[in-house]
Amino acid sequence: MLREKLSRYLTPSKLGEFDLIIEPEKTTSDFLYELVKFRELFFFMAWRDILVRYKQTAIGVAWSVIRPLLSMIIFTVIFGRVARLPSEGVPYPIMVFSALLPWQYFSNSMQSSSEAFFRASGMIGKIYFPRIILPTSSVLVSAVDFAISFVLLCILMIFYGFVPSPMIFLLPLFFIPVTVTALGVGYFFSAIGVKYRDFRHVMPFMVQFGMYISPVGFSSSVIPDKWRLIYSLNPMVGVIDGFRWCIQGTSVSLYMPGFLISLIISAFIFWYGLKYFRKTERTFADFI
């Protein structure tokens, strides 16, 4: 009787040895349950990454400020001073930094998630824990950099005497789609990067290319109207326009058809990335 009850958990060729096989869940709907159940491990992994991220650097956490600040200066000089693109009635550095906030959050999340399994390779083959914790915690770490950069944006607004729109309180609503997109892309690339390690070298080029085709250093209003809808197929376009709309207010208009398309694409990216992750996670230990 005991043999019959255990047979569904044991490999047929080793029933006599009573080897217990633990496999990850195969569905995509229980990932929230796993994150809640293993929430202590989830927050521990995130806190560990926060502590060690800049531990052996000379200036530490200041890198989370210097990188977007240097990018802002470069974009301001190239697009604001040289190309003389419109700034929609606000100081050009503020317009650029409003876009750098969501973009840096997204790109940092994508790069950190793609390397999550290599940083924890010693754990993968030894113990079982929900693998989805690793890329998800990487996104949480990037959210800390986002908060630090947002403080720098506030300092810039004070320096230029710029009063943000009251709609800035709606900013958390636009934080949701960029997080959903970052999670979906992170799940996909973290899973595919385990098997094809070339993606670790391709990722910086993808991030750089994505920044140039997104309205980071310029306003999406410079795109001709007949191409705005197609341009909005890039899910970061709607998010960046939403951030600027919250901060700049009536000086910038939110292109609603493009924003809705960006939301749909973000949801699809999240669904597909999670589905692919859950489909392949059982093989991660074989490639680490």
PDB file of C-alpha atoms in Angstrom:
ATOM      1  CA  MET A   1       0.000   0.000   0.000  1.00  0.00           C
ATOM      2  CA  LEU A   2       2.804   2.410   0.892  1.00  0.00           C
ATOM      3  CA  ARG A   3       4.554   1.497  -2.346  1.00  0.00           C
ATOM      4  CA  GLU A   4       1.453   2.417  -4.365  1.00  0.00           C
ATOM      5  CA  LYS A   5       1.079   5.796  -2.608  1.00  0.00           C
ATOM      6  CA  LEU A   6       4.719   6.667  -3.167  1.00  0.00           C
ATOM      7  CA  SER A   7       4.844   5.483  -6.760  1.00  0.00           C
ATOM      8  CA  ARG A   8       3.718   8.808  -8.178  1.00  0.00           C
ATOM      9  CA  TYR A   9       6.640  10.592  -6.481  1.00  0.00           C
ATOM     10  CA  LEU A  10       9.327   8.030  -7.289  1.00  0.00           C
ATOM     11  CA  THR A  11      11.073   7.229 -10.536  1.00  0.00           C
ATOM     12  CA  PRO A  12       9.816   3.893 -11.926  1.00  0.00           C
ATOM     13  CA  SER A  13      13.306   2.461 -12.224  1.00  0.00           C
ATOM     14  CA  LYS A  14      14.189   3.232  -8.612  1.00  0.00           C
ATOM     15  CA  LEU A  15      11.064   2.474  -6.638  1.00  0.00           C
ATOM     16  CA  GLY A  16      12.971   0.069  -4.504  1.00  0.00           C
ATOM     17  CA  GLU A  17      15.470   2.740  -3.509  1.00  0.00           C
ATOM     18  CA  PHE A  18      12.769   5.295  -2.588  1.00  0.00           C
ATOM     19  CA  ASP A  19      14.305   8.259  -4.384  1.00  0.00           C
ATOM     20  CA  LEU A  20      12.111  11.341  -3.948  1.00  0.00           C
ATOM     21  CA  ILE A  21      11.988  13.613  -6.979  1.00  0.00           C
ATOM     22  CA  ILE A  22      11.195  17.287  -6.325  1.00  0.00           C
ATOM     23  CA  GLU A  23      10.182  19.185  -9.413  1.00  0.00           C
ATOM     24  CA  PRO A  24       9.198  22.851  -9.871  1.00  0.00           C
ATOM     25  CA  GLU A  25       5.628  23.767 -10.607  1.00  0.00           C
ATOM     26  CA  LYS A  26       4.650  23.729 -14.277  1.00  0.00           C
ATOM     27  CA  THR A  27       1.980  26.411 -14.247  1.00  0.00           C
ATOM     28  CA  THR A  28       2.476  30.158 -14.602  1.00  0.00           C
ATOM     29  CA  SER A  29      -0.209  31.213 -12.138  1.00  0.00           C
ATOM     30  CA  ASP A  30       1.501  30.288  -8.886  1.00  0.00           C
ATOM     31  CA  PHE A  31       4.538  32.560  -9.075  1.00  0.00           C
ATOM     32  CA  LEU A  32       2.946  35.094  -6.703  1.00  0.00           C
ATOM     33  CA  TYR A  33       2.223  32.315  -4.234  1.00  0.00           C
ATOM     34  CA  GLU A  34       5.875  31.244  -4.364  1.00  0.00           C
ATOM     35  CA  LEU A  35       7.082  34.798  -3.799  1.00  0.00           C
ATOM     36  CA  VAL A  36       4.795  35.170  -0.787  1.00  0.00           C
ATOM     37  CA  LYS A  37       5.669  31.764   0.624  1.00  0.00           C
ATOM     38  CA  PHE A  38       9.404  32.377   0.283  1.00  0.00           C
ATOM     39  CA  ARG A  39       9.220  36.108   0.988  1.00  0.00           C
ATOM     40  CA  GLU A  40      11.975  35.991   3.602  1.00  0.00           C
ATOM     41  CA  LEU A  41      14.388  34.464   1.091  1.00  0.00           C
ATOM     42  CA  PHE A  42      13.197  36.938  -1.531  1.00  0.00           C
ATOM     43  CA  PHE A  43      13.970  39.987   0.631  1.00  0.00           C
ATOM     44  CA  PHE A  44      17.232  38.446   1.831  1.00  0.00           C
ATOM     45  CA  MET A  45      18.445  37.954  -1.749  1.00  0.00           C
ATOM     46  CA  ALA A  46      17.460  41.521  -2.647  1.00  0.00           C
ATOM     47  CA  TRP A  47      19.137  42.965   0.460  1.00  0.00           C
ATOM     48  CA  ARG A  48      22.292  40.938  -0.236  1.00  0.00           C
ATOM     49  CA  ASP A  49      22.484  42.298  -3.783  1.00  0.00           C
ATOM     50  CA  ILE A  50      21.993  45.851  -2.514  1.00  0.00           C
ATOM     51  CA  LEU A  51      24.860  45.460  -0.034  1.00  0.00           C
ATOM     52  CA  VAL A  52      27.369  43.880  -2.421  1.00  0.00           C
ATOM     53  CA  ARG A  53      26.481  45.827  -5.566  1.00  0.00           C
ATOM     54  CA  TYR A  54      28.827  48.734  -4.853  1.00  0.00           C
ATOM     55  CA  LYS A  55      30.749  47.212  -1.944  1.00  0.00           C
ATOM     56  CA  GLN A  56      34.141  47.060  -3.660  1.00  0.00           C
ATOM     57  CA  THR A  57      33.835  50.346  -5.551  1.00  0.00           C
ATOM     58  CA  ALA A  58      35.619  53.555  -4.623  1.00  0.00           C
ATOM     59  CA  ILE A  59      32.536  55.785  -4.467  1.00  0.00           C
ATOM     60  CA  GLY A  60      29.905  53.158  -3.639  1.00  0.00           C
ATOM     61  CA  VAL A  61      26.257  54.005  -4.113  1.00  0.00           C
ATOM     62  CA  ALA A  62      27.174  57.307  -5.771  1.00  0.00           C
ATOM     63  CA  TRP A  63      27.393  55.354  -9.044  1.00  0.00           C
ATOM     64  CA  SER A  64      23.588  55.202  -9.077  1.00  0.00           C
ATOM     65  CA  VAL A  65      23.658  59.018  -9.311  1.00  0.00           C
ATOM     66  CA  ILE A  66      26.699  59.532 -11.540  1.00  0.00           C
ATOM     67  CA  ARG A  67      25.539  57.285 -14.390  1.00  0.00           C
ATOM     68  CA  PRO A  68      22.191  59.007 -15.069  1.00  0.00           C
ATOM     69  CA  LEU A  69      23.796  62.397 -14.421  1.00  0.00           C
ATOM     70  CA  LEU A  70      26.479  61.816 -17.068  1.00  0.00           C
ATOM     71  CA  SER A  71      23.869  60.500 -19.493  1.00  0.00           C
ATOM     72  CA  MET A  72      21.767  63.603 -18.898  1.00  0.00           C
ATOM     73  CA  ILE A  73      24.729  65.885 -19.633  1.00  0.00           C
ATOM     74  CA  ILE A  74      25.563  64.035 -22.866  1.00  0.00           C
ATOM     75  CA  PHE A  75      21.977  64.090 -24.129  1.00  0.00           C
ATOM     76  CA  THR A  76      21.557  67.734 -23.173  1.00  0.00           C
ATOM     77  CA  VAL A  77      24.668  68.755 -25.103  1.00  0.00           C
ATOM     78  CA  ILE A  78      23.939  66.622 -28.191  1.00  0.00           C
ATOM     79  CA  PHE A  79      20.182  67.056 -28.553  1.00  0.00           C
ATOM     80  CA  GLY A  80      19.633  70.317 -26.678  1.00  0.00           C
ATOM     81  CA  ARG A  81      22.638  72.415 -27.677  1.00  0.00           C
ATOM     82  CA  VAL A  82      23.852  70.882 -30.944  1.00  0.00           C
ATOM     83  CA  ALA A  83      20.647  69.547 -32.558  1.00  0.00           C
ATOM     84  CA  ARG A  84      18.499  72.178 -30.778  1.00  0.00           C
ATOM     85  CA  LEU A  85      15.507  69.905 -30.412  1.00  0.00           C
ATOM     86  CA  PRO A  86      12.477  71.334 -28.561  1.00  0.00           C
ATOM     87  CA  SER A  87      12.305  70.909 -24.796  1.00  0.00           C
ATOM     88  CA  GLU A  88       8.531  71.439 -24.469  1.00  0.00           C
ATOM     89  CA  GLY A  89       8.898  74.602 -22.400  1.00  0.00           C
ATOM     90  CA  VAL A  90      10.975  73.103 -19.595  1.00  0.00           C
ATOM     91  CA  PRO A  91      14.739  73.066 -18.976  1.00  0.00           C
ATOM     92  CA  TYR A  92      16.259  70.430 -21.235  1.00  0.00           C
ATOM     93  CA  PRO A  93      18.087  68.616 -18.387  1.00  0.00           C
ATOM     94  CA  ILE A  94      14.796  68.108 -16.550  1.00  0.00           C
ATOM     95  CA  MET A  95      13.099  66.807 -19.690  1.00  0.00           C
ATOM     96  CA  VAL A  96      15.948  64.326 -20.243  1.00  0.00           C
ATOM     97  CA  PHE A  97      16.176  63.227 -16.632  1.00  0.00           C
ATOM     98  CA  SER A  98      12.427  62.619 -16.509  1.00  0.00           C
ATOM     99  CA  ALA A  99      12.979  59.997 -19.204  1.00  0.00           C
ATOM    100  CA  LEU A 100      16.197  58.624 -17.728  1.00  0.00           C
ATOM    101  CA  LEU A 101      14.371  57.635 -14.535  1.00  0.00           C
ATOM    102  CA  PRO A 102      12.214  54.889 -16.106  1.00  0.00           C
ATOM    103  CA  TRP A 103      14.840  53.957 -18.698  1.00  0.00           C
ATOM    104  CA  GLN A 104      17.652  53.420 -16.192  1.00  0.00           C
ATOM    105  CA  TYR A 105      15.283  51.420 -14.006  1.00  0.00           C
ATOM    106  CA  PHE A 106      14.291  49.231 -16.938  1.00  0.00           C
ATOM    107  CA  SER A 107      17.799  48.733 -18.355  1.00  0.00           C
ATOM    108  CA  ASN A 108      19.377  48.031 -14.955  1.00  0.00           C
ATOM    109  CA  SER A 109      16.637  45.492 -14.199  1.00  0.00           C
ATOM    110  CA  MET A 110      17.140  43.782 -17.554  1.00  0.00           C
ATOM    111  CA  GLN A 111      20.915  43.502 -17.156  1.00  0.00           C
ATOM    112  CA  SER A 112      20.779  42.393 -13.512  1.00  0.00           C
ATOM    113  CA  SER A 113      18.108  39.785 -14.209  1.00  0.00           C
ATOM    114  CA  SER A 114      20.057  38.311 -17.115  1.00  0.00           C
ATOM    115  CA  GLU A 115      23.022  37.660 -14.790  1.00  0.00           C
ATOM    116  CA  ALA A 116      21.031  36.594 -11.726  1.00  0.00           C
ATOM    117  CA  PHE A 117      21.630  32.865 -12.135  1.00  0.00           C
ATOM    118  CA  PHE A 118      25.362  33.253 -12.665  1.00  0.00           C
ATOM    119  CA  ARG A 119      25.679  35.214  -9.422  1.00  0.00           C
ATOM    120  CA  ALA A 120      23.858  32.425  -7.568  1.00  0.00           C
ATOM    121  CA  SER A 121      25.301  29.475  -9.495  1.00  0.00           C
ATOM    122  CA  GLY A 122      26.554  27.872  -6.272  1.00  0.00           C
ATOM    123  CA  MET A 123      23.011  27.599  -4.942  1.00  0.00           C
ATOM    124  CA  ILE A 124      21.215  26.380  -8.052  1.00  0.00           C
ATOM    125  CA  GLY A 125      22.602  22.846  -8.110  1.00  0.00           C
ATOM    126  CA  LYS A 126      22.608  22.263  -4.354  1.00  0.00           C
ATOM    127  CA  ILE A 127      19.241  23.276  -2.931  1.00  0.00           C
ATOM    128  CA  TYR A 128      15.736  23.832  -4.203  1.00  0.00           C
ATOM    129  CA  PHE A 129      14.079  27.214  -3.967  1.00  0.00           C
ATOM    130  CA  PRO A 130      11.759  29.024  -6.377  1.00  0.00           C
ATOM    131  CA  ARG A 131      14.064  30.120  -9.178  1.00  0.00           C
ATOM    132  CA  ILE A 132      11.804  33.037  -9.951  1.00  0.00           C
ATOM    133  CA  ILE A 133      13.083  34.744  -6.810  1.00  0.00           C
ATOM    134  CA  LEU A 134      16.433  35.547  -8.440  1.00  0.00           C
ATOM    135  CA  PRO A 135      15.328  37.716 -11.400  1.00  0.00           C
ATOM    136  CA  THR A 136      12.502  39.264  -9.368  1.00  0.00           C
ATOM    137  CA  SER A 137      14.841  40.354  -6.575  1.00  0.00           C
ATOM    138  CA  SER A 138      17.123  41.933  -9.194  1.00  0.00           C
ATOM    139  CA  VAL A 139      14.259  44.198 -10.257  1.00  0.00           C
ATOM    140  CA  LEU A 140      13.717  45.204  -6.625  1.00  0.00           C
ATOM    141  CA  VAL A 141      17.381  46.204  -6.354  1.00  0.00           C
ATOM    142  CA  SER A 142      17.025  48.408  -9.435  1.00  0.00           C
ATOM    143  CA  ALA A 143      14.023  50.071  -7.794  1.00  0.00           C
ATOM    144  CA  VAL A 144      16.361  51.286  -5.035  1.00  0.00           C
ATOM    145  CA  ASP A 145      18.548  52.998  -7.665  1.00  0.00           C
ATOM    146  CA  PHE A 146      15.373  54.513  -9.113  1.00  0.00           C
ATOM    147  CA  ALA A 147      14.511  56.050  -5.738  1.00  0.00           C
ATOM    148  CA  ILE A 148      18.001  57.540  -5.401  1.00  0.00           C
ATOM    149  CA  SER A 149      17.854  58.987  -8.916  1.00  0.00           C
ATOM    150  CA  PHE A 150      14.432  60.477  -8.197  1.00  0.00           C
ATOM    151  CA  VAL A 151      15.977  62.455  -5.342  1.00  0.00           C
ATOM    152  CA  LEU A 152      18.501  63.833  -7.844  1.00  0.00           C
ATOM    153  CA  LEU A 153      15.629  64.878 -10.121  1.00  0.00           C
ATOM    154  CA  CYS A 154      14.077  66.797  -7.229  1.00  0.00           C
ATOM    155  CA  ILE A 155      17.399  68.574  -6.695  1.00  0.00           C
ATOM    156  CA  LEU A 156      17.520  69.492 -10.394  1.00  0.00           C
ATOM    157  CA  MET A 157      14.017  70.959 -10.237  1.00  0.00           C
ATOM    158  CA  ILE A 158      15.007  73.060  -7.233  1.00  0.00           C
ATOM    159  CA  PHE A 159      18.184  74.219  -9.025  1.00  0.00           C
ATOM    160  CA  TYR A 160      16.250  75.343 -12.112  1.00  0.00           C
ATOM    161  CA  GLY A 161      13.338  76.713 -10.091  1.00  0.00           C
ATOM    162  CA  PHE A 162      10.962  74.362 -11.866  1.00  0.00           C
ATOM    163  CA  VAL A 163       7.649  73.586 -10.162  1.00  0.00           C
ATOM    164  CA  PRO A 164       6.375  70.140 -11.175  1.00  0.00           C
ATOM    165  CA  SER A 165       2.809  69.506 -12.198  1.00  0.00           C
ATOM    166  CA  PRO A 166       0.328  68.331  -9.518  1.00  0.00           C
ATOM    167  CA  MET A 167       0.017  65.214 -11.651  1.00  0.00           C
ATOM    168  CA  ILE A 168       3.376  64.116 -10.263  1.00  0.00           C
ATOM    169  CA  PHE A 169       1.354  62.258  -7.630  1.00  0.00           C
ATOM    170  CA  LEU A 170       0.178  59.965 -10.442  1.00  0.00           C
ATOM    171  CA  LEU A 171       3.765  58.883 -11.085  1.00  0.00           C
ATOM    172  CA  PRO A 172       3.386  55.562  -9.200  1.00  0.00           C
ATOM    173  CA  LEU A 173       0.701  54.553 -11.717  1.00  0.00           C
ATOM    174  CA  PHE A 174       3.275  54.746 -14.521  1.00  0.00           C
ATOM    175  CA  PHE A 175       5.800  52.922 -12.374  1.00  0.00           C
ATOM    176  CA  ILE A 176       3.645  49.791 -12.658  1.00  0.00           C
ATOM    177  CA  PRO A 177       3.915  49.232 -16.453  1.00  0.00           C
ATOM    178  CA  VAL A 178       7.684  49.773 -16.491  1.00  0.00           C
ATOM    179  CA  THR A 179       8.016  47.263 -13.648  1.00  0.00           C
ATOM    180  CA  VAL A 180       5.822  44.759 -15.484  1.00  0.00           C
ATOM    181  CA  THR A 181       7.911  45.193 -18.635  1.00  0.00           C
ATOM    182  CA  ALA A 182      11.176  44.875 -16.706  1.00  0.00           C
ATOM    183  CA  LEU A 183       9.974  41.681 -15.023  1.00  0.00           C
ATOM    184  CA  GLY A 184       8.850  40.106 -18.289  1.00  0.00           C
ATOM    185  CA  VAL A 185      12.076  40.932 -20.105  1.00  0.00           C
ATOM    186  CA  GLY A 186      14.100  39.874 -17.061  1.00  0.00           C
ATOM    187  CA  TYR A 187      12.359  36.507 -16.831  1.00  0.00           C
ATOM    188  CA  PHE A 188      12.924  35.809 -20.516  1.00  0.00           C
ATOM    189  CA  PHE A 189      16.576  36.818 -20.721  1.00  0.00           C
ATOM    190  CA  SER A 190      17.507  35.227 -17.401  1.00  0.00           C
ATOM    191  CA  ALA A 191      16.065  31.933 -18.659  1.00  0.00           C
ATOM    192  CA  ILE A 192      17.522  32.051 -22.150  1.00  0.00           C
ATOM    193  CA  GLY A 193      20.855  33.312 -20.831  1.00  0.00           C
ATOM    194  CA  VAL A 194      21.359  30.173 -18.758  1.00  0.00           C
ATOM    195  CA  LYS A 195      21.516  28.022 -21.873  1.00  0.00           C
ATOM    196  CA  TYR A 196      22.953  30.544 -24.322  1.00  0.00           C
ATOM    197  CA  ARG A 197      25.604  32.502 -22.463  1.00  0.00           C
ATOM    198  CA  ASP A 198      26.275  34.694 -25.472  1.00  0.00           C
ATOM    199  CA  PHE A 199      23.397  36.879 -24.297  1.00  0.00           C
ATOM    200  CA  ARG A 200      25.575  38.179 -21.473  1.00  0.00           C
ATOM    201  CA  HIS A 201      27.789  39.802 -24.100  1.00  0.00           C
ATOM    202  CA  VAL A 202      24.935  40.895 -26.356  1.00  0.00           C
ATOM    203  CA  MET A 203      22.948  42.530 -23.545  1.00  0.00           C
ATOM    204  CA  PRO A 204      24.976  45.799 -23.331  1.00  0.00           C
ATOM    205  CA  PHE A 205      24.487  46.376 -27.061  1.00  0.00           C
ATOM    206  CA  MET A 206      20.757  45.713 -26.754  1.00  0.00           C
ATOM    207  CA  VAL A 207      20.483  48.211 -23.908  1.00  0.00           C
ATOM    208  CA  GLN A 208      22.421  50.851 -25.832  1.00  0.00           C
ATOM    209  CA  PHE A 209      20.347  50.328 -28.978  1.00  0.00           C
ATOM    210  CA  GLY A 210      17.115  50.427 -26.976  1.00  0.00           C
ATOM    211  CA  MET A 211      18.080  53.753 -25.420  1.00  0.00           C
ATOM    212  CA  TYR A 212      18.628  55.355 -28.816  1.00  0.00           C
ATOM    213  CA  ILE A 213      15.276  54.207 -30.219  1.00  0.00           C
ATOM    214  CA  SER A 214      13.428  55.345 -27.090  1.00  0.00           C
ATOM    215  CA  PRO A 215      12.564  59.014 -26.477  1.00  0.00           C
ATOM    216  CA  VAL A 216      15.179  59.462 -23.744  1.00  0.00           C
ATOM    217  CA  GLY A 217      17.306  62.298 -25.118  1.00  0.00           C
ATOM    218  CA  PHE A 218      14.458  63.869 -27.073  1.00  0.00           C
ATOM    219  CA  SER A 219      10.701  64.267 -26.938  1.00  0.00           C
ATOM    220  CA  SER A 220       8.508  61.808 -28.804  1.00  0.00           C
ATOM    221  CA  SER A 221       6.646  64.836 -30.189  1.00  0.00           C
ATOM    222  CA  VAL A 222       9.419  65.170 -32.808  1.00  0.00           C
ATOM    223  CA  ILE A 223       8.193  61.913 -34.361  1.00  0.00           C
ATOM    224  CA  PRO A 224       5.803  62.632 -37.273  1.00  0.00           C
ATOM    225  CA  ASP A 225       2.167  61.945 -36.429  1.00  0.00           C
ATOM    226  CA  LYS A 226       1.838  59.245 -39.083  1.00  0.00           C
ATOM    227  CA  TRP A 227       4.604  57.228 -37.341  1.00  0.00           C
ATOM    228  CA  ARG A 228       3.601  57.829 -33.708  1.00  0.00           C
ATOM    229  CA  LEU A 229       1.462  54.704 -33.458  1.00  0.00           C
ATOM    230  CA  ILE A 230       4.159  52.465 -34.916  1.00  0.00           C
ATOM    231  CA  TYR A 231       6.789  54.143 -32.743  1.00  0.00           C
ATOM    232  CA  SER A 232       4.674  53.337 -29.696  1.00  0.00           C
ATOM    233  CA  LEU A 233       5.166  49.611 -30.324  1.00  0.00           C
ATOM    234  CA  ASN A 234       8.247  50.182 -28.212  1.00  0.00           C
ATOM    235  CA  PRO A 235       6.673  49.707 -24.746  1.00  0.00           C
ATOM    236  CA  MET A 236       9.068  52.207 -23.167  1.00  0.00           C
ATOM    237  CA  VAL A 237       7.691  55.032 -25.323  1.00  0.00           C
ATOM    238  CA  GLY A 238       4.364  55.133 -23.489  1.00  0.00           C
ATOM    239  CA  VAL A 239       6.043  54.830 -20.092  1.00  0.00           C
ATOM    240  CA  ILE A 240       8.538  57.631 -20.765  1.00  0.00           C
ATOM    241  CA  ASP A 241       5.795  59.889 -22.138  1.00  0.00           C
ATOM    242  CA  GLY A 242       3.762  59.121 -19.020  1.00  0.00           C
ATOM    243  CA  PHE A 243       6.618  60.112 -16.722  1.00  0.00           C
ATOM    244  CA  ARG A 244       7.128  63.365 -18.578  1.00  0.00           C
ATOM    245  CA  TRP A 245       3.407  64.079 -18.527  1.00  0.00           C
ATOM    246  CA  CYS A 246       3.326  63.637 -14.739  1.00  0.00           C
ATOM    247  CA  ILE A 247       6.309  65.897 -14.159  1.00  0.00           C
ATOM    248  CA  GLN A 248       5.892  68.540 -16.887  1.00  0.00           C
ATOM    249  CA  GLY A 249       2.100  68.700 -16.879  1.00  0.00           C
ATOM    250  CA  THR A 250       0.308  70.581 -19.661  1.00  0.00           C
ATOM    251  CA  SER A 251       3.555  71.380 -21.484  1.00  0.00           C
ATOM    252  CA  VAL A 252       3.527  67.822 -22.859  1.00  0.00           C
ATOM    253  CA  SER A 253       0.568  65.860 -24.176  1.00  0.00           C
ATOM    254  CA  LEU A 254       0.126  62.151 -23.536  1.00  0.00           C
ATOM    255  CA  TYR A 255      -0.481  60.301 -26.804  1.00  0.00           C
ATOM    256  CA  MET A 256      -3.232  58.038 -25.527  1.00  0.00           C
ATOM    257  CA  PRO A 257      -3.461  55.516 -28.451  1.00  0.00           C
ATOM    258  CA  GLY A 258       0.271  54.908 -28.222  1.00  0.00           C
ATOM    259  CA  PHE A 259       0.145  54.659 -24.445  1.00  0.00           C
ATOM    260  CA  LEU A 260      -2.606  52.032 -24.589  1.00  0.00           C
ATOM    261  CA  ILE A 261      -0.603  50.018 -27.117  1.00  0.00           C
ATOM    262  CA  SER A 262       2.428  50.221 -24.826  1.00  0.00           C
ATOM    263  CA  LEU A 263       0.339  48.840 -21.950  1.00  0.00           C
ATOM    264  CA  ILE A 264      -0.874  45.917 -24.052  1.00  0.00           C
ATOM    265  CA  ILE A 265       2.642  45.095 -25.229  1.00  0.00           C
ATOM    266  CA  SER A 266       3.982  45.351 -21.675  1.00  0.00           C
ATOM    267  CA  ALA A 267       1.359  42.882 -20.475  1.00  0.00           C
ATOM    268  CA  PHE A 268       2.200  40.514 -23.329  1.00  0.00           C
ATOM    269  CA  ILE A 269       5.935  40.729 -22.587  1.00  0.00           C
ATOM    270  CA  PHE A 270       5.299  39.905 -18.948  1.00  0.00           C
ATOM    271  CA  TRP A 271       3.034  36.959 -19.798  1.00  0.00           C
ATOM    272  CA  TYR A 272       5.382  35.496 -22.393  1.00  0.00           C
ATOM    273  CA  GLY A 273       8.523  36.042 -20.300  1.00  0.00           C
ATOM    274  CA  LEU A 274       6.948  34.350 -17.294  1.00  0.00           C
ATOM    275  CA  LYS A 275       5.621  31.500 -19.412  1.00  0.00           C
ATOM    276  CA  TYR A 276       9.014  30.871 -20.986  1.00  0.00           C
ATOM    277  CA  PHE A 277      10.710  31.048 -17.610  1.00  0.00           C
ATOM    278  CA  ARG A 278       8.375  28.495 -16.029  1.00  0.00           C
ATOM    279  CA  LYS A 279       8.748  26.223 -19.028  1.00  0.00           C
ATOM    280  CA  THR A 280      12.543  26.112 -18.881  1.00  0.00           C
ATOM    281  CA  GLU A 281      13.380  26.509 -15.188  1.00  0.00           C
ATOM    282  CA  ARG A 282      13.548  22.762 -14.546  1.00  0.00           C
ATOM    283  CA  THR A 283      16.664  22.568 -16.752  1.00  0.00           C
ATOM    284  CA  PHE A 284      18.589  25.446 -15.169  1.00  0.00           C
ATOM    285  CA  ALA A 285      20.709  23.223 -12.931  1.00  0.00           C
ATOM    286  CA  ASP A 286      21.915  21.282 -15.994  1.00  0.00           C
ATOM    287  CA  PHE A 287      23.532  24.360 -17.553  1.00  0.00           C
ATOM    288  CA  ILE A 288      24.832  26.299 -14.533  1.00  0.00           C
TER     289      ILE A 288
END
